[in-house]
mmCIF file of C-alpha atoms and ligand atoms in Angstrom:
data_model
loop_
_atom_site.group_PDB
_atom_site.id
_atom_site.type_symbol
_atom_site.label_atom_id
_atom_site.label_comp_id
_atom_site.label_asym_id
_atom_site.label_seq_id
_atom_site.Cartn_x
_atom_site.Cartn_y
_atom_site.Cartn_z
ATOM 1 C CA MET A 796 0.000 0.000 0.000
ATOM 2 C CA VAL A 797 1.404 3.379 -1.024
ATOM 3 C CA THR A 798 -0.213 6.686 -0.036
ATOM 4 C CA GLY A 799 0.428 9.875 -2.009
ATOM 5 C CA ALA A 800 0.673 7.723 -5.125
ATOM 6 C CA ALA A 801 -0.654 10.119 -7.785
ATOM 7 C CA GLN A 802 2.593 12.009 -8.367
ATOM 8 C CA GLY A 803 6.129 12.728 -7.229
ATOM 9 C CA ILE A 804 7.915 10.329 -4.894
ATOM 10 C CA GLY A 805 4.804 8.209 -4.168
ATOM 11 C CA ALA A 806 4.184 7.582 -7.888
ATOM 12 C CA ALA A 807 7.846 6.625 -8.356
ATOM 13 C CA ILE A 808 7.574 4.174 -5.449
ATOM 14 C CA VAL A 809 4.515 2.562 -7.066
ATOM 15 C CA ARG A 810 6.375 2.234 -10.384
ATOM 16 C CA GLU A 811 9.439 0.673 -8.750
ATOM 17 C CA PHE A 812 7.318 -1.721 -6.641
ATOM 18 C CA LEU A 813 5.440 -2.794 -9.802
ATOM 19 C CA ARG A 814 8.748 -3.462 -11.562
ATOM 20 C CA GLU A 815 9.704 -5.637 -8.593
ATOM 21 C CA GLY A 816 6.534 -7.670 -9.208
ATOM 22 C CA ALA A 817 4.482 -6.360 -6.274
ATOM 23 C CA THR A 818 0.733 -5.933 -6.336
ATOM 24 C CA VAL A 819 0.202 -2.311 -5.296
ATOM 25 C CA ALA A 820 -2.710 -0.403 -3.773
ATOM 26 C CA ALA A 821 -2.053 3.169 -4.977
ATOM 27 C CA ILE A 822 -3.831 5.654 -2.695
ATOM 28 C CA ASP A 823 -4.311 9.369 -3.279
ATOM 29 C CA ILE A 824 -6.825 12.139 -2.797
ATOM 30 C CA LYS A 825 -6.327 13.040 -6.477
ATOM 31 C CA PRO A 826 -8.392 11.029 -9.000
ATOM 32 C CA GLU A 827 -5.361 11.122 -11.354
ATOM 33 C CA VAL A 828 -4.059 8.139 -9.380
ATOM 34 C CA ARG A 829 -6.585 6.031 -11.354
ATOM 35 C CA VAL A 830 -4.841 6.612 -14.681
ATOM 36 C CA GLY A 831 -1.251 7.188 -13.625
ATOM 37 C CA PHE A 832 0.108 3.673 -13.955
ATOM 38 C CA GLN A 833 -1.538 2.316 -17.077
ATOM 39 C CA ALA A 834 1.504 3.056 -19.231
ATOM 40 C CA VAL A 835 4.228 1.749 -16.925
ATOM 41 C CA PRO A 836 6.637 -0.220 -19.115
ATOM 42 C CA GLU A 837 7.801 -3.699 -18.081
ATOM 43 C CA GLN A 838 5.071 -3.671 -15.451
ATOM 44 C CA ALA A 839 5.351 -7.037 -13.737
ATOM 45 C CA GLY A 840 2.961 -6.546 -10.829
ATOM 46 C CA LYS A 841 -0.513 -5.062 -10.881
ATOM 47 C CA VAL A 842 -1.996 -1.924 -9.426
ATOM 48 C CA ARG A 843 -5.379 -0.933 -7.993
ATOM 49 C CA ALA A 844 -6.125 2.739 -7.366
ATOM 50 C CA TYR A 845 -7.991 4.053 -4.319
ATOM 51 C CA VAL A 846 -9.129 7.686 -4.302
ATOM 52 C CA LEU A 847 -9.533 8.933 -0.741
ATOM 53 C CA ASP A 848 -8.408 11.493 1.798
ATOM 54 C CA ILE A 849 -6.226 9.554 4.251
ATOM 55 C CA SER A 850 -7.210 11.951 7.040
ATOM 56 C CA ASN A 851 -10.770 10.613 6.686
ATOM 57 C CA HIS A 852 -10.448 7.763 9.204
ATOM 58 C CA GLU A 853 -13.442 5.727 8.046
ATOM 59 C CA ALA A 854 -12.497 6.011 4.363
ATOM 60 C CA TYR A 855 -8.966 4.843 5.189
ATOM 61 C CA ARG A 856 -10.314 1.945 7.262
ATOM 62 C CA SER A 857 -12.564 0.798 4.375
ATOM 63 C CA CYS A 858 -9.620 1.016 1.984
ATOM 64 C CA VAL A 859 -7.388 -1.180 4.174
ATOM 65 C CA GLU A 860 -10.221 -3.686 4.660
ATOM 66 C CA ASP A 861 -10.785 -3.833 0.902
ATOM 67 C CA VAL A 862 -7.082 -4.412 0.179
ATOM 68 C CA ALA A 863 -6.869 -7.145 2.822
ATOM 69 C CA LYS A 864 -10.014 -8.838 1.485
ATOM 70 C CA ARG A 865 -8.923 -8.746 -2.165
ATOM 71 C CA GLU A 866 -5.275 -9.697 -1.664
ATOM 72 C CA GLY A 867 -5.558 -11.800 1.491
ATOM 73 C CA LYS A 868 -2.601 -9.966 3.055
ATOM 74 C CA ILE A 869 -0.771 -6.665 3.411
ATOM 75 C CA ASP A 870 3.050 -6.846 3.330
ATOM 76 C CA VAL A 871 4.179 -3.229 3.037
ATOM 77 C CA LEU A 872 2.781 0.205 3.902
ATOM 78 C CA VAL A 873 4.509 3.291 2.528
ATOM 79 C CA ASN A 874 3.334 6.493 4.237
ATOM 80 C CA ASP A 875 4.196 9.065 1.579
ATOM 81 C CA ALA A 876 1.234 11.469 1.302
ATOM 82 C CA ALA A 877 1.856 14.908 2.789
ATOM 83 C CA ILE A 878 0.944 18.569 2.440
ATOM 84 C CA CYS A 879 2.731 21.753 3.465
ATOM 85 C CA PHE A 880 1.991 25.426 4.032
ATOM 86 C CA TYR A 881 4.690 28.080 3.827
ATOM 87 C CA GLY A 882 4.686 30.842 6.404
ATOM 88 C CA ASP A 883 6.448 31.814 9.599
ATOM 89 C CA ILE A 884 4.900 31.719 13.074
ATOM 90 C CA PHE A 885 3.374 35.189 12.495
ATOM 91 C CA GLU A 886 1.750 34.259 9.196
ATOM 92 C CA ASP A 887 0.789 30.627 9.854
ATOM 93 C CA SER A 888 -2.602 29.718 11.313
ATOM 94 C CA LEU A 889 -3.808 27.135 13.809
ATOM 95 C CA GLU A 890 -6.106 25.801 11.092
ATOM 96 C CA ASN A 891 -3.122 25.137 8.782
ATOM 97 C CA TRP A 892 -1.208 23.523 11.651
ATOM 98 C CA ARG A 893 -4.088 21.156 12.395
ATOM 99 C CA GLN A 894 -4.569 20.239 8.743
ATOM 100 C CA VAL A 895 -0.882 19.420 8.342
ATOM 101 C CA GLN A 896 -0.832 17.286 11.510
ATOM 102 C CA ALA A 897 -4.020 15.489 10.364
ATOM 103 C CA VAL A 898 -2.543 14.440 7.005
ATOM 104 C CA ASN A 899 1.208 14.270 7.681
ATOM 105 C CA LEU A 900 1.108 12.685 11.139
ATOM 106 C CA GLU A 901 -2.254 11.475 12.433
ATOM 107 C CA ALA A 902 -3.097 9.639 9.194
ATOM 108 C CA ILE A 903 0.273 7.869 9.430
ATOM 109 C CA TYR A 904 -0.512 6.744 12.970
ATOM 110 C CA TRP A 905 -3.936 5.592 11.786
ATOM 111 C CA GLY A 906 -2.594 3.762 8.718
ATOM 112 C CA CYS A 907 -0.029 1.916 10.869
ATOM 113 C CA LYS A 908 -2.725 0.998 13.372
ATOM 114 C CA LEU A 909 -4.908 -0.389 10.580
ATOM 115 C CA VAL A 910 -2.227 -2.487 8.844
ATOM 116 C CA ALA A 911 -0.205 -3.722 11.850
ATOM 117 C CA PRO A 912 -2.687 -6.520 12.796
ATOM 118 C CA HIS A 913 -2.581 -7.886 9.213
ATOM 119 C CA MET A 914 1.230 -7.892 9.209
ATOM 120 C CA ALA A 915 1.425 -9.358 12.713
ATOM 121 C CA ARG A 916 -0.830 -12.253 11.678
ATOM 122 C CA GLN A 917 1.672 -13.321 9.002
ATOM 123 C CA ARG A 918 4.672 -12.394 11.173
ATOM 124 C CA TRP A 919 6.151 -10.278 8.359
ATOM 125 C CA GLY A 920 5.701 -6.644 7.467
ATOM 126 C CA ARG A 921 7.455 -3.455 6.453
ATOM 127 C CA ILE A 922 6.331 0.065 7.350
ATOM 128 C CA ILE A 923 8.151 2.889 5.555
ATOM 129 C CA SER A 924 7.337 6.513 6.314
ATOM 130 C CA ILE A 925 8.594 9.471 4.321
ATOM 131 C CA ALA A 926 10.021 12.104 6.672
ATOM 132 C CA SER A 927 12.222 14.983 5.461
ATOM 133 C CA THR A 928 15.616 16.581 6.005
ATOM 134 C CA GLN A 929 13.528 19.603 7.122
ATOM 135 C CA ALA A 930 13.218 17.696 10.430
ATOM 136 C CA ILE A 931 17.023 17.616 10.765
ATOM 137 C CA ALA A 932 17.992 21.103 9.556
ATOM 138 C CA THR A 933 15.459 23.674 8.401
ATOM 139 C CA GLU A 934 15.236 27.007 6.606
ATOM 140 C CA GLY A 935 12.131 27.931 8.649
ATOM 141 C CA ARG A 936 8.699 28.968 7.311
ATOM 142 C CA LEU A 937 7.558 25.328 7.440
ATOM 143 C CA GLY A 938 6.906 24.899 11.178
ATOM 144 C CA SER A 939 3.884 22.601 11.053
ATOM 145 C CA TYR A 940 5.480 20.431 8.336
ATOM 146 C CA THR A 941 8.822 20.255 10.145
ATOM 147 C CA ALA A 942 7.097 19.302 13.414
ATOM 148 C CA ALA A 943 5.154 16.489 11.738
ATOM 149 C CA LYS A 944 8.266 15.148 9.981
ATOM 150 C CA GLY A 945 10.257 15.143 13.237
ATOM 151 C CA ALA A 946 7.398 13.294 14.918
ATOM 152 C CA ILE A 947 7.414 10.692 12.136
ATOM 153 C CA MET A 948 11.077 9.954 12.887
ATOM 154 C CA SER A 949 10.337 9.527 16.616
ATOM 155 C CA PHE A 950 7.181 7.516 16.001
ATOM 156 C CA THR A 951 9.153 5.198 13.687
ATOM 157 C CA LYS A 952 11.474 4.335 16.601
ATOM 158 C CA SER A 953 8.543 3.521 18.858
ATOM 159 C CA LEU A 954 6.881 1.412 16.144
ATOM 160 C CA ALA A 955 10.137 -0.491 15.584
ATOM 161 C CA VAL A 956 10.304 -1.496 19.250
ATOM 162 C CA GLU A 957 6.632 -2.441 19.483
ATOM 163 C CA LEU A 958 6.438 -4.342 16.191
ATOM 164 C CA ALA A 959 9.786 -6.184 16.208
ATOM 165 C CA PRO A 960 8.366 -9.166 18.180
ATOM 166 C CA HIS A 961 5.778 -9.514 15.390
ATOM 167 C CA GLY A 962 8.315 -9.678 12.552
ATOM 168 C CA ILE A 963 7.546 -6.142 11.356
ATOM 169 C CA LEU A 964 10.291 -3.615 10.579
ATOM 170 C CA ALA A 965 9.534 0.136 10.655
ATOM 171 C CA ASN A 966 11.846 2.662 9.028
ATOM 172 C CA ALA A 967 11.690 6.179 7.630
ATOM 173 C CA ILE A 968 13.342 7.948 4.718
ATOM 174 C CA ALA A 969 14.373 11.611 4.947
ATOM 175 C CA PRO A 970 14.670 12.967 1.396
ATOM 176 C CA GLY A 971 16.481 16.242 0.749
ATOM 177 C CA CYS A 972 15.616 18.439 -2.267
ATOM 178 C CA ILE A 973 13.751 16.188 -4.670
ATOM 179 C CA HIS A 974 12.469 17.296 -8.041
ATOM 180 C CA THR A 975 8.666 16.794 -7.695
ATOM 181 C CA PRO A 976 5.485 18.900 -7.873
ATOM 182 C CA MET A 977 6.025 19.683 -4.152
ATOM 183 C CA SER A 978 9.216 21.576 -5.041
ATOM 184 C CA VAL A 979 7.092 24.028 -7.055
ATOM 185 C CA ILE A 980 6.168 26.923 -4.760
ATOM 186 C CA ASP A 981 3.900 29.669 -6.113
ATOM 187 C CA GLY A 982 4.551 28.434 -9.633
ATOM 188 C CA VAL A 983 8.357 28.456 -9.213
ATOM 189 C CA ASP A 984 10.354 25.208 -9.202
ATOM 190 C CA GLU A 985 12.661 25.768 -6.233
ATOM 191 C CA THR A 986 15.192 23.281 -7.608
ATOM 192 C CA GLN A 987 15.599 25.356 -10.808
ATOM 193 C CA THR A 988 16.108 28.893 -9.448
ATOM 194 C CA GLU A 989 19.307 30.942 -9.767
ATOM 195 C CA LEU A 990 19.643 30.850 -5.955
ATOM 196 C CA PHE A 991 19.446 27.034 -5.929
ATOM 197 C CA GLU A 992 21.965 26.839 -8.773
ATOM 198 C CA GLU A 993 24.418 29.178 -7.014
ATOM 199 C CA TRP A 994 24.127 27.884 -3.461
ATOM 200 C CA TYR A 995 23.322 24.174 -3.745
ATOM 201 C CA VAL A 996 24.969 23.349 -7.077
ATOM 202 C CA ARG A 997 27.947 25.704 -7.743
ATOM 203 C CA ARG A 998 28.918 26.094 -4.064
ATOM 204 C CA ARG A 999 28.033 22.448 -3.453
ATOM 205 C CA LYS A 1000 25.866 22.931 -0.357
ATOM 206 C CA ILE A 1001 24.551 19.664 -1.792
ATOM 207 C CA PRO A 1002 27.850 17.782 -2.269
ATOM 208 C CA LEU A 1003 26.355 15.793 -5.163
ATOM 209 C CA ALA A 1004 25.482 19.205 -6.719
ATOM 210 C CA ARG A 1005 21.965 18.468 -7.971
ATOM 211 C CA PRO A 1006 18.429 17.861 -6.736
ATOM 212 C CA GLY A 1007 17.387 14.233 -6.349
ATOM 213 C CA GLU A 1008 14.928 12.464 -8.622
ATOM 214 C CA PRO A 1009 11.857 10.640 -7.214
ATOM 215 C CA GLU A 1010 13.226 7.305 -8.467
ATOM 216 C CA GLU A 1011 16.290 7.732 -6.242
ATOM 217 C CA ILE A 1012 14.013 7.775 -3.192
ATOM 218 C CA ALA A 1013 11.883 4.961 -4.600
ATOM 219 C CA ARG A 1014 14.916 2.635 -4.826
ATOM 220 C CA VAL A 1015 15.603 3.279 -1.128
ATOM 221 C CA ALA A 1016 11.975 2.342 -0.399
ATOM 222 C CA VAL A 1017 12.406 -0.862 -2.429
ATOM 223 C CA PHE A 1018 15.402 -1.801 -0.275
ATOM 224 C CA LEU A 1019 13.563 -1.056 2.995
ATOM 225 C CA ALA A 1020 10.563 -3.102 1.784
ATOM 226 C CA SER A 1021 12.639 -6.094 0.744
ATOM 227 C CA ASP A 1022 14.129 -9.141 2.444
ATOM 228 C CA ASP A 1023 17.558 -7.511 1.855
ATOM 229 C CA CYS A 1024 16.536 -5.199 4.690
ATOM 230 C CA SER A 1025 16.599 -7.696 7.540
ATOM 231 C CA TYR A 1026 18.577 -5.962 10.316
ATOM 232 C CA VAL A 1027 17.553 -2.311 9.971
ATOM 233 C CA THR A 1028 14.625 -1.028 11.998
ATOM 234 C CA GLY A 1029 13.710 2.222 13.742
ATOM 235 C CA HIS A 1030 16.092 4.024 11.390
ATOM 236 C CA THR A 1031 15.655 7.166 9.313
ATOM 237 C CA LEU A 1032 17.689 6.796 6.144
ATOM 238 C CA VAL A 1033 18.775 10.212 4.867
ATOM 239 C CA ALA A 1034 18.753 10.456 1.062
ATOM 240 C CA ASP A 1035 19.830 14.041 0.358
ATOM 241 C CA GLY A 1036 22.979 14.009 -1.798
ATOM 242 C CA GLY A 1037 24.917 15.014 1.337
ATOM 243 C CA LEU A 1038 22.917 18.218 2.013
ATOM 244 C CA THR A 1039 22.690 17.771 5.785
ATOM 245 C CA VAL A 1040 26.371 16.907 6.325
ATOM 246 C CA THR A 1041 27.644 20.270 5.019
ATOM 247 C CA PHE A 1042 27.915 23.597 6.872
HETATM 248 N N1 NAD B 111 9.923 16.848 -2.852
HETATM 249 C C1 NAD B 111 10.789 17.026 -1.888
HETATM 250 O O1 NAD B 111 11.779 17.756 -2.052
HETATM 251 C C2 NAD B 111 10.625 16.338 -0.565
HETATM 252 C C3 NAD B 111 11.652 16.473 0.377
HETATM 253 C C4 NAD B 111 11.532 15.830 1.592
HETATM 254 C C5 NAD B 111 10.414 15.069 1.875
HETATM 255 N N2 NAD B 111 9.421 14.949 0.947
HETATM 256 C C6 NAD B 111 8.280 14.122 1.315
HETATM 257 O O2 NAD B 111 8.103 13.121 0.331
HETATM 258 C C7 NAD B 111 6.715 12.784 0.246
HETATM 259 C C8 NAD B 111 6.247 12.955 -1.181
HETATM 260 O O3 NAD B 111 6.522 14.281 -1.579
HETATM 261 P P1 NAD B 111 6.371 14.771 -3.081
HETATM 262 O O4 NAD B 111 7.413 15.786 -3.286
HETATM 263 O O5 NAD B 111 6.257 13.614 -3.990
HETATM 264 O O6 NAD B 111 4.965 15.537 -2.913
HETATM 265 P P2 NAD B 111 3.769 15.765 -3.933
HETATM 266 O O7 NAD B 111 3.029 16.942 -3.437
HETATM 267 O O8 NAD B 111 4.268 15.782 -5.341
HETATM 268 O O9 NAD B 111 2.906 14.439 -3.724
HETATM 269 C C9 NAD B 111 2.186 14.208 -2.548
HETATM 270 C C10 NAD B 111 0.948 13.404 -2.896
HETATM 271 O O10 NAD B 111 0.198 13.200 -1.681
HETATM 272 C C11 NAD B 111 -1.172 13.358 -1.990
HETATM 273 N N3 NAD B 111 -1.946 13.726 -0.818
HETATM 274 C C12 NAD B 111 -1.860 14.887 -0.121
HETATM 275 N N4 NAD B 111 -2.782 14.905 0.863
HETATM 276 C C13 NAD B 111 -3.438 13.722 0.808
HETATM 277 C C14 NAD B 111 -4.499 13.152 1.561
HETATM 278 N N5 NAD B 111 -5.079 13.822 2.566
HETATM 279 N N6 NAD B 111 -4.938 11.920 1.225
HETATM 280 C C15 NAD B 111 -4.386 11.239 0.198
HETATM 281 N N7 NAD B 111 -3.381 11.740 -0.572
HETATM 282 C C16 NAD B 111 -2.917 12.960 -0.268
HETATM 283 C C17 NAD B 111 -1.182 14.462 -3.044
HETATM 284 O O11 NAD B 111 -2.399 14.488 -3.776
HETATM 285 C C18 NAD B 111 0.026 14.114 -3.890
HETATM 286 O O12 NAD B 111 -0.306 13.262 -4.964
HETATM 287 C C19 NAD B 111 6.001 13.691 1.249
HETATM 288 O O13 NAD B 111 5.858 13.027 2.465
HETATM 289 C C20 NAD B 111 6.961 14.850 1.381
HETATM 290 O O14 NAD B 111 6.789 15.524 2.605
HETATM 291 C C21 NAD B 111 9.496 15.564 -0.266
#
C-alpha cells in the first residue's frame, strides 16, 4: 500500500514496486491516481487505485479492509502522502497547523494501526514513512510540516520497538531536495532557481550538486521493503545528496 501515489515520490515508489513484481494499492486524494500507472513499461505486478483522503479515518479503514479482502494480506505500507503550508509563526494559522498534523502525522498513525494486525498475523511486514531533512535542519517557514516530519522519525522508533516481536520492521526515509510537484512553490520550481543553482549546485551545499529524482528515493523504499533489509529497523535513512552533512 502506497499513499500519495498520484505524483512525485509516491508515484515513483509505485512504479518501482510494480517493476519488482508487487501488487500495489495506490492511494491518493487526487483522482489522477486512477490513470497514472496504465503506461508503466515492463510492469510485472498489478496496481489498484484508491481515491480517498487519508485523514478521513473511516475512508482509510474501508480502503485497508478492501485491500486485505482482495489480496488476502498486506506486506508493506509506505506512508508518503503529505501537504505543506509556507509561512512563519506570524503568518501561519492554527487551522493550517491542524490540517498538516491530520494528514502528515495522524493519518500515518492511523494507517499503521490499521495495517499492523494484518502484518502481525503473518509475522512479516514493512512500514516505511517518508520524513524529510527539514526535520534535521530547516530554513524555517515550514513549522507545522517540520514538526510532523520530526514526529514521524520519533514515532518510527517507537513502532520499531513495538512491532519487532511480530516480525515487522519500521523505518523512515528523509529525502532532501527532490524534483517533484512539491518543489514548485507559487509556480516556481525551487530546484531550478538561480539561488538554488548558485548555493546548492555551484557552491556544493549539496555535495552531489543536484536535486534528487523521485526514483532515487523509490529505490531506497524498495530496499527497505525487501528481504535484503533484515537488520535495519527504527532508522531514518537520509537520502539528500549530502545536504545535511555540510555547513
Ligand atoms: N519533494 C521534496 O523535495 C521532498 C523532500 C523531503 C520530503 N518529501 C516528502 O516526500 C513525500 C512525497 O513528496 P512529493 O514531493 O512527492 O509531494 P507531492 O506533493 O508531489 O505528492 C504528494 C501526494 O500526496 C497526496 N496527498 C496529499 N494529501 C493527501 C491526503 N489527505 N490523502 C491522500 N493523498 C494525499 C497528493 O495528492 C500528492 O499526490 C512527502 O511526504 C513529502 O513531505 C518531499
